[in-house]
Amino acid sequence: EIVLTQSPGTLSLSPGERATLSCRASQSVSSSYLAWFQQKPGQAPRLLIYGASTRATGIPDRFSGSASATDFTLTISRLEPEDFAVYYCQQYGSSPWTFGQGTKVEIK
Amino acid sequence: QVQLVQSGAEVKKPGASVKVSCKASGYTFTAYYMHWVRQAPGQGLEWMGWINPDSGDANYAQKFQGRVTMTRDTSIRTAYMELSRLRSDDTAVYYCARDLPYGLWGQGTVVTVSS
């Protein structure tokens, strides 16, 4: 089973700042099958990025994803008020599909 | 409108079973696998398994083997997830999600297991 470790656990930033979220895999993720989700309280997760770097339909271009070996990064270039939420990475290249434990982006 | 609509909240006693439904609309139900993911209170996301609505074949996470059954009724475009021998740590929100990479989710069903 591939274990995904997200860091930091909590990121305290102000609107307009840049957010960099990390997701490290315990082994290679097949074909960069790595997705990022945003979740707000009481809501289902929303797909932001798939294939490590492809934005899902309707996702603003301030969200971007990148990959390097077993390290994956989600970058939010300039935080908007609606971006404060919990973010999860997920690998779907190898069953069982696994999620990271999440990074909370909170208002500083 | 493309959407997944899940059944309402459930309260069950330990040892009982729960069956959650997920009704699809706006797309060809049999063209996409359906996955189930759960989230315990204040915790992260956990994949439970998938069902192929076309064939009925299912694949379950090892953790749930023997306790979970995923089925579907193509006539009403609905997928089901049944979890048996419930324990208190099965208290969670259960989501259905359409195929990888999960671009479409149901709204979630709260299942509370309490004596």
mmCIF file of N, CA and C in Angstrom, chain B residues 21-111:
data_model
loop_
_atom_site.group_PDB
_atom_site.id
_atom_site.type_symbol
_atom_site.label_atom_id
_atom_site.label_comp_id
_atom_site.label_asym_id
_atom_site.label_seq_id
_atom_site.Cartn_x
_atom_site.Cartn_y
_atom_site.Cartn_z
ATOM 1 N N SER B 21 -27.641 4.301 -0.337
ATOM 2 C CA SER B 21 -27.862 4.336 -1.784
ATOM 3 C C SER B 21 -27.284 5.596 -2.407
ATOM 4 N N CYS B 22 -27.026 5.514 -3.691
ATOM 5 C CA CYS B 22 -26.423 6.608 -4.453
ATOM 6 C C CYS B 22 -27.067 6.598 -5.835
ATOM 7 N N LYS B 23 -27.932 7.562 -6.092
ATOM 8 C CA LYS B 23 -28.667 7.606 -7.350
ATOM 9 C C LYS B 23 -27.990 8.559 -8.312
ATOM 10 N N ALA B 24 -27.679 8.050 -9.494
ATOM 11 C CA ALA B 24 -26.995 8.826 -10.516
ATOM 12 C C ALA B 24 -27.987 9.419 -11.507
ATOM 13 N N SER B 25 -27.677 10.609 -11.979
ATOM 14 C CA SER B 25 -28.487 11.204 -13.035
ATOM 15 C C SER B 25 -27.612 12.060 -13.933
ATOM 16 N N GLY B 26 -28.056 12.239 -15.176
ATOM 17 C CA GLY B 26 -27.372 13.128 -16.104
ATOM 18 C C GLY B 26 -26.253 12.504 -16.901
ATOM 19 N N TYR B 27 -26.000 11.218 -16.698
ATOM 20 C CA TYR B 27 -24.954 10.543 -17.475
ATOM 21 C C TYR B 27 -25.303 9.068 -17.570
ATOM 22 N N THR B 28 -24.567 8.347 -18.394
ATOM 23 C CA THR B 28 -24.796 6.918 -18.566
ATOM 24 C C THR B 28 -24.257 6.165 -17.353
ATOM 25 N N PHE B 29 -25.166 5.667 -16.542
ATOM 26 C CA PHE B 29 -24.807 5.055 -15.255
ATOM 27 C C PHE B 29 -23.807 3.918 -15.418
ATOM 28 N N THR B 30 -23.997 3.109 -16.444
ATOM 29 C CA THR B 30 -23.168 1.913 -16.602
ATOM 30 C C THR B 30 -21.795 2.198 -17.199
ATOM 31 N N ALA B 31 -21.525 3.446 -17.554
ATOM 32 C CA ALA B 31 -20.257 3.776 -18.222
ATOM 33 C C ALA B 31 -19.124 4.091 -17.250
ATOM 34 N N TYR B 32 -19.445 4.277 -15.981
ATOM 35 C CA TYR B 32 -18.428 4.699 -15.019
ATOM 36 C C TYR B 32 -18.500 3.833 -13.764
ATOM 37 N N TYR B 33 -17.339 3.380 -13.290
ATOM 38 C CA TYR B 33 -17.301 2.709 -12.009
ATOM 39 C C TYR B 33 -17.804 3.674 -10.923
ATOM 40 N N MET B 34 -18.314 3.091 -9.853
ATOM 41 C CA MET B 34 -18.705 3.885 -8.696
ATOM 42 C C MET B 34 -17.855 3.440 -7.510
ATOM 43 N N HIS B 35 -17.268 4.413 -6.851
ATOM 44 C CA HIS B 35 -16.441 4.139 -5.680
ATOM 45 C C HIS B 35 -17.163 4.623 -4.429
ATOM 46 N N TRP B 36 -16.763 4.056 -3.301
ATOM 47 C CA TRP B 36 -17.265 4.496 -2.001
ATOM 48 C C TRP B 36 -16.075 4.881 -1.126
ATOM 49 N N VAL B 37 -16.215 6.022 -0.473
ATOM 50 C CA VAL B 37 -15.171 6.601 0.365
ATOM 51 C C VAL B 37 -15.842 7.038 1.661
ATOM 52 N N ARG B 38 -15.176 6.825 2.786
ATOM 53 C CA ARG B 38 -15.779 7.281 4.021
ATOM 54 C C ARG B 38 -14.842 8.221 4.773
ATOM 55 N N GLN B 39 -15.444 8.973 5.695
ATOM 56 C CA GLN B 39 -14.692 9.956 6.469
ATOM 57 C C GLN B 39 -15.237 9.976 7.884
ATOM 58 N N ALA B 40 -14.439 9.479 8.822
ATOM 59 C CA ALA B 40 -14.822 9.516 10.230
ATOM 60 C C ALA B 40 -14.766 10.953 10.729
ATOM 61 N N PRO B 41 -15.483 11.263 11.801
ATOM 62 C CA PRO B 41 -15.530 12.646 12.306
ATOM 63 C C PRO B 41 -14.138 13.219 12.549
ATOM 64 N N GLY B 42 -13.860 14.347 11.918
ATOM 65 C CA GLY B 42 -12.584 15.022 12.107
ATOM 66 C C GLY B 42 -11.390 14.314 11.495
ATOM 67 N N GLN B 43 -11.651 13.286 10.699
ATOM 68 C CA GLN B 43 -10.560 12.488 10.137
ATOM 69 C C GLN B 43 -10.459 12.659 8.619
ATOM 70 N N GLY B 44 -9.535 11.923 8.032
ATOM 71 C CA GLY B 44 -9.314 11.998 6.599
ATOM 72 C C GLY B 44 -10.224 11.054 5.824
ATOM 73 N N LEU B 45 -9.889 10.880 4.558
ATOM 74 C CA LEU B 45 -10.705 10.100 3.629
ATOM 75 C C LEU B 45 -10.158 8.687 3.498
ATOM 76 N N GLU B 46 -11.066 7.736 3.374
ATOM 77 C CA GLU B 46 -10.676 6.321 3.324
ATOM 78 C C GLU B 46 -11.453 5.628 2.209
ATOM 79 N N TRP B 47 -10.742 5.051 1.254
ATOM 80 C CA TRP B 47 -11.371 4.338 0.153
ATOM 81 C C TRP B 47 -11.876 2.981 0.621
ATOM 82 N N MET B 48 -13.110 2.654 0.239
ATOM 83 C CA MET B 48 -13.714 1.398 0.675
ATOM 84 C C MET B 48 -13.798 0.350 -0.442
ATOM 85 N N GLY B 49 -13.985 0.819 -1.660
ATOM 86 C CA GLY B 49 -14.118 -0.138 -2.752
ATOM 87 C C GLY B 49 -14.814 0.474 -3.948
ATOM 88 N N TRP B 50 -14.976 -0.340 -4.995
ATOM 89 C CA TRP B 50 -15.692 0.116 -6.181
ATOM 90 C C TRP B 50 -16.607 -0.972 -6.718
ATOM 91 N N ILE B 51 -17.555 -0.547 -7.525
ATOM 92 C CA ILE B 51 -18.406 -1.470 -8.263
ATOM 93 C C ILE B 51 -18.457 -1.023 -9.714
ATOM 94 N N ASN B 52 -18.426 -1.973 -10.596
ATOM 95 C CA ASN B 52 -18.641 -1.728 -12.012
ATOM 96 C C ASN B 52 -20.143 -1.854 -12.258
ATOM 97 N N PRO B 53 -20.854 -0.757 -12.491
ATOM 98 C CA PRO B 53 -22.316 -0.834 -12.636
ATOM 99 C C PRO B 53 -22.751 -1.643 -13.851
ATOM 100 N N ASP B 54 -21.867 -1.786 -14.817
ATOM 101 C CA ASP B 54 -22.232 -2.531 -16.030
ATOM 102 C C ASP B 54 -22.269 -4.035 -15.758
ATOM 103 N N SER B 55 -21.195 -4.543 -15.141
ATOM 104 C CA SER B 55 -21.107 -5.984 -14.907
ATOM 105 C C SER B 55 -21.577 -6.402 -13.516
ATOM 106 N N GLY B 56 -21.539 -5.476 -12.587
ATOM 107 C CA GLY B 56 -21.829 -5.802 -11.194
ATOM 108 C C GLY B 56 -20.610 -6.263 -10.424
ATOM 109 N N ASP B 57 -19.473 -6.388 -11.084
ATOM 110 C CA ASP B 57 -18.244 -6.780 -10.388
ATOM 111 C C ASP B 57 -17.862 -5.709 -9.376
ATOM 112 N N ALA B 58 -17.332 -6.159 -8.236
ATOM 113 C CA ALA B 58 -16.938 -5.229 -7.182
ATOM 114 C C ALA B 58 -15.560 -5.613 -6.645
ATOM 115 N N ASN B 59 -14.887 -4.631 -6.106
ATOM 116 C CA ASN B 59 -13.569 -4.825 -5.498
ATOM 117 C C ASN B 59 -13.530 -4.022 -4.222
ATOM 118 N N TYR B 60 -13.137 -4.686 -3.140
ATOM 119 C CA TYR B 60 -13.199 -4.043 -1.836
ATOM 120 C C TYR B 60 -11.810 -3.879 -1.227
ATOM 121 N N ALA B 61 -11.629 -2.801 -0.468
ATOM 122 C CA ALA B 61 -10.415 -2.646 0.316
ATOM 123 C C ALA B 61 -10.327 -3.804 1.308
ATOM 124 N N GLN B 62 -9.123 -4.257 1.528
ATOM 125 C CA GLN B 62 -8.919 -5.418 2.394
ATOM 126 C C GLN B 62 -9.538 -5.210 3.780
ATOM 127 N N LYS B 63 -9.455 -3.987 4.265
ATOM 128 C CA LYS B 63 -9.975 -3.677 5.604
ATOM 129 C C LYS B 63 -11.458 -4.016 5.744
ATOM 130 N N PHE B 64 -12.198 -3.928 4.641
ATOM 131 C CA PHE B 64 -13.650 -4.110 4.701
ATOM 132 C C PHE B 64 -14.111 -5.455 4.139
ATOM 133 N N GLN B 65 -13.178 -6.243 3.660
ATOM 134 C CA GLN B 65 -13.523 -7.551 3.105
ATOM 135 C C GLN B 65 -14.325 -8.355 4.114
ATOM 136 N N GLY B 66 -15.438 -8.928 3.651
ATOM 137 C CA GLY B 66 -16.283 -9.734 4.518
ATOM 138 C C GLY B 66 -17.365 -8.949 5.226
ATOM 139 N N ARG B 67 -17.256 -7.630 5.235
ATOM 140 C CA ARG B 67 -18.274 -6.802 5.901
ATOM 141 C C ARG B 67 -19.016 -5.885 4.949
ATOM 142 N N VAL B 68 -18.429 -5.620 3.788
ATOM 143 C CA VAL B 68 -19.032 -4.680 2.849
ATOM 144 C C VAL B 68 -19.520 -5.410 1.599
ATOM 145 N N THR B 69 -20.633 -4.936 1.080
ATOM 146 C CA THR B 69 -21.168 -5.449 -0.180
ATOM 147 C C THR B 69 -21.648 -4.275 -1.011
ATOM 148 N N MET B 70 -21.139 -4.185 -2.217
ATOM 149 C CA MET B 70 -21.558 -3.123 -3.131
ATOM 150 C C MET B 70 -22.366 -3.750 -4.261
ATOM 151 N N THR B 71 -23.529 -3.188 -4.504
ATOM 152 C CA THR B 71 -24.425 -3.683 -5.532
ATOM 153 C C THR B 71 -24.962 -2.513 -6.332
ATOM 154 N N ARG B 72 -25.735 -2.852 -7.365
ATOM 155 C CA ARG B 72 -26.355 -1.779 -8.143
ATOM 156 C C ARG B 72 -27.649 -2.273 -8.744
ATOM 157 N N ASP B 73 -28.512 -1.312 -9.077
ATOM 158 C CA ASP B 73 -29.754 -1.592 -9.798
ATOM 159 C C ASP B 73 -29.745 -0.679 -11.014
ATOM 160 N N THR B 74 -29.434 -1.234 -12.156
ATOM 161 C CA THR B 74 -29.291 -0.401 -13.355
ATOM 162 C C THR B 74 -30.633 0.192 -13.797
ATOM 163 N N SER B 75 -31.739 -0.457 -13.443
ATOM 164 C CA SER B 75 -33.052 0.045 -13.883
ATOM 165 C C SER B 75 -33.376 1.399 -13.251
ATOM 166 N N ILE B 76 -32.809 1.656 -12.097
ATOM 167 C CA ILE B 76 -33.059 2.942 -11.438
ATOM 168 C C ILE B 76 -31.757 3.714 -11.219
ATOM 169 N N ARG B 77 -30.700 3.301 -11.906
ATOM 170 C CA ARG B 77 -29.406 4.015 -11.912
ATOM 171 C C ARG B 77 -28.914 4.285 -10.496
ATOM 172 N N THR B 78 -28.956 3.268 -9.674
ATOM 173 C CA THR B 78 -28.604 3.447 -8.263
ATOM 174 C C THR B 78 -27.576 2.402 -7.828
ATOM 175 N N ALA B 79 -26.564 2.892 -7.128
ATOM 176 C CA ALA B 79 -25.564 2.028 -6.514
ATOM 177 C C ALA B 79 -25.815 1.972 -5.010
ATOM 178 N N TYR B 80 -25.441 0.845 -4.424
ATOM 179 C CA TYR B 80 -25.655 0.635 -3.000
ATOM 180 C C TYR B 80 -24.360 0.173 -2.329
ATOM 181 N N MET B 81 -24.211 0.579 -1.085
ATOM 182 C CA MET B 81 -23.111 0.101 -0.255
ATOM 183 C C MET B 81 -23.723 -0.362 1.063
ATOM 184 N N GLU B 82 -23.537 -1.651 1.345
ATOM 185 C CA GLU B 82 -24.046 -2.208 2.597
ATOM 186 C C GLU B 82 -22.872 -2.622 3.463
ATOM 187 N N LEU B 83 -22.887 -2.143 4.706
ATOM 188 C CA LEU B 83 -21.837 -2.471 5.671
ATOM 189 C C LEU B 83 -22.488 -3.188 6.840
ATOM 190 N N SER B 84 -21.969 -4.356 7.166
ATOM 191 C CA SER B 84 -22.569 -5.176 8.216
ATOM 192 C C SER B 84 -21.705 -5.186 9.474
ATOM 193 N N ARG B 85 -22.266 -5.793 10.489
ATOM 194 C CA ARG B 85 -21.559 -5.930 11.787
ATOM 195 C C ARG B 85 -20.948 -4.594 12.207
ATOM 196 N N LEU B 86 -21.797 -3.587 12.219
ATOM 197 C CA LEU B 86 -21.335 -2.231 12.506
ATOM 198 C C LEU B 86 -20.738 -2.100 13.898
ATOM 199 N N ARG B 87 -19.697 -1.264 13.979
ATOM 200 C CA ARG B 87 -19.047 -0.938 15.242
ATOM 201 C C ARG B 87 -19.082 0.572 15.406
ATOM 202 N N SER B 88 -18.755 1.025 16.592
ATOM 203 C CA SER B 88 -18.792 2.474 16.839
ATOM 204 C C SER B 88 -17.813 3.216 15.934
ATOM 205 N N ASP B 89 -16.696 2.579 15.593
ATOM 206 C CA ASP B 89 -15.736 3.277 14.743
ATOM 207 C C ASP B 89 -16.133 3.264 13.259
ATOM 208 N N ASP B 90 -17.293 2.737 12.954
ATOM 209 C CA ASP B 90 -17.851 2.885 11.603
ATOM 210 C C ASP B 90 -18.664 4.181 11.477
ATOM 211 N N THR B 91 -18.815 4.897 12.565
ATOM 212 C CA THR B 91 -19.482 6.190 12.514
ATOM 213 C C THR B 91 -18.692 7.117 11.593
ATOM 214 N N ALA B 92 -19.336 7.591 10.552
ATOM 215 C CA ALA B 92 -18.627 8.346 9.523
ATOM 216 C C ALA B 92 -19.626 8.920 8.523
ATOM 217 N N VAL B 93 -19.120 9.773 7.662
ATOM 218 C CA VAL B 93 -19.861 10.183 6.471
ATOM 219 C C VAL B 93 -19.400 9.279 5.333
ATOM 220 N N TYR B 94 -20.358 8.693 4.653
ATOM 221 C CA TYR B 94 -20.078 7.788 3.544
ATOM 222 C C TYR B 94 -20.429 8.500 2.240
ATOM 223 N N TYR B 95 -19.450 8.506 1.334
ATOM 224 C CA TYR B 95 -19.627 9.169 0.041
ATOM 225 C C TYR B 95 -19.560 8.148 -1.097
ATOM 226 N N CYS B 96 -20.369 8.367 -2.111
ATOM 227 C CA CYS B 96 -20.128 7.704 -3.384
ATOM 228 C C CYS B 96 -19.407 8.716 -4.275
ATOM 229 N N ALA B 97 -18.583 8.228 -5.168
ATOM 230 C CA ALA B 97 -17.824 9.091 -6.068
ATOM 231 C C ALA B 97 -17.697 8.384 -7.407
ATOM 232 N N ARG B 98 -17.961 9.131 -8.470
ATOM 233 C CA ARG B 98 -17.926 8.520 -9.800
ATOM 234 C C ARG B 98 -16.501 8.373 -10.282
ATOM 235 N N ASP B 99 -16.097 7.172 -10.480
ATOM 236 C CA ASP B 99 -14.865 6.771 -11.131
ATOM 237 C C ASP B 99 -13.675 7.653 -10.798
ATOM 238 N N LEU B 100 -12.504 7.144 -10.997
ATOM 239 C CA LEU B 100 -11.284 7.906 -10.800
ATOM 240 C C LEU B 100 -11.145 8.908 -11.938
ATOM 241 N N PRO B 101 -10.670 10.102 -11.689
ATOM 242 C CA PRO B 101 -10.199 10.657 -10.416
ATOM 243 C C PRO B 101 -11.253 11.412 -9.623
ATOM 244 N N TYR B 102 -12.444 10.866 -9.464
ATOM 245 C CA TYR B 102 -13.453 11.381 -8.541
ATOM 246 C C TYR B 102 -13.836 12.830 -8.820
ATOM 247 N N GLY B 103 -14.243 13.078 -10.037
ATOM 248 C CA GLY B 103 -14.697 14.424 -10.364
ATOM 249 C C GLY B 103 -16.116 14.700 -9.933
ATOM 250 N N LEU B 104 -16.841 13.661 -9.515
ATOM 251 C CA LEU B 104 -18.243 13.825 -9.129
ATOM 252 C C LEU B 104 -18.483 13.030 -7.860
ATOM 253 N N TRP B 105 -19.019 13.720 -6.842
ATOM 254 C CA TRP B 105 -19.267 13.103 -5.541
ATOM 255 C C TRP B 105 -20.740 13.246 -5.166
ATOM 256 N N GLY B 106 -21.223 12.301 -4.384
ATOM 257 C CA GLY B 106 -22.502 12.490 -3.732
ATOM 258 C C GLY B 106 -22.339 13.455 -2.566
ATOM 259 N N GLN B 107 -23.472 13.813 -1.972
ATOM 260 C CA GLN B 107 -23.429 14.806 -0.892
ATOM 261 C C GLN B 107 -23.006 14.210 0.439
ATOM 262 N N GLY B 108 -22.939 12.885 0.497
ATOM 263 C CA GLY B 108 -22.543 12.218 1.728
ATOM 264 C C GLY B 108 -23.743 11.754 2.536
ATOM 265 N N THR B 109 -23.570 10.655 3.225
ATOM 266 C CA THR B 109 -24.592 10.105 4.124
ATOM 267 C C THR B 109 -23.955 9.881 5.489
ATOM 268 N N VAL B 110 -24.517 10.507 6.488
ATOM 269 C CA VAL B 110 -23.996 10.343 7.846
ATOM 270 C C VAL B 110 -24.539 9.046 8.434
ATOM 271 N N VAL B 111 -23.646 8.189 8.861
ATOM 272 C CA VAL B 111 -24.029 6.953 9.540
ATOM 273 C C VAL B 111 -23.480 7.020 10.956
#
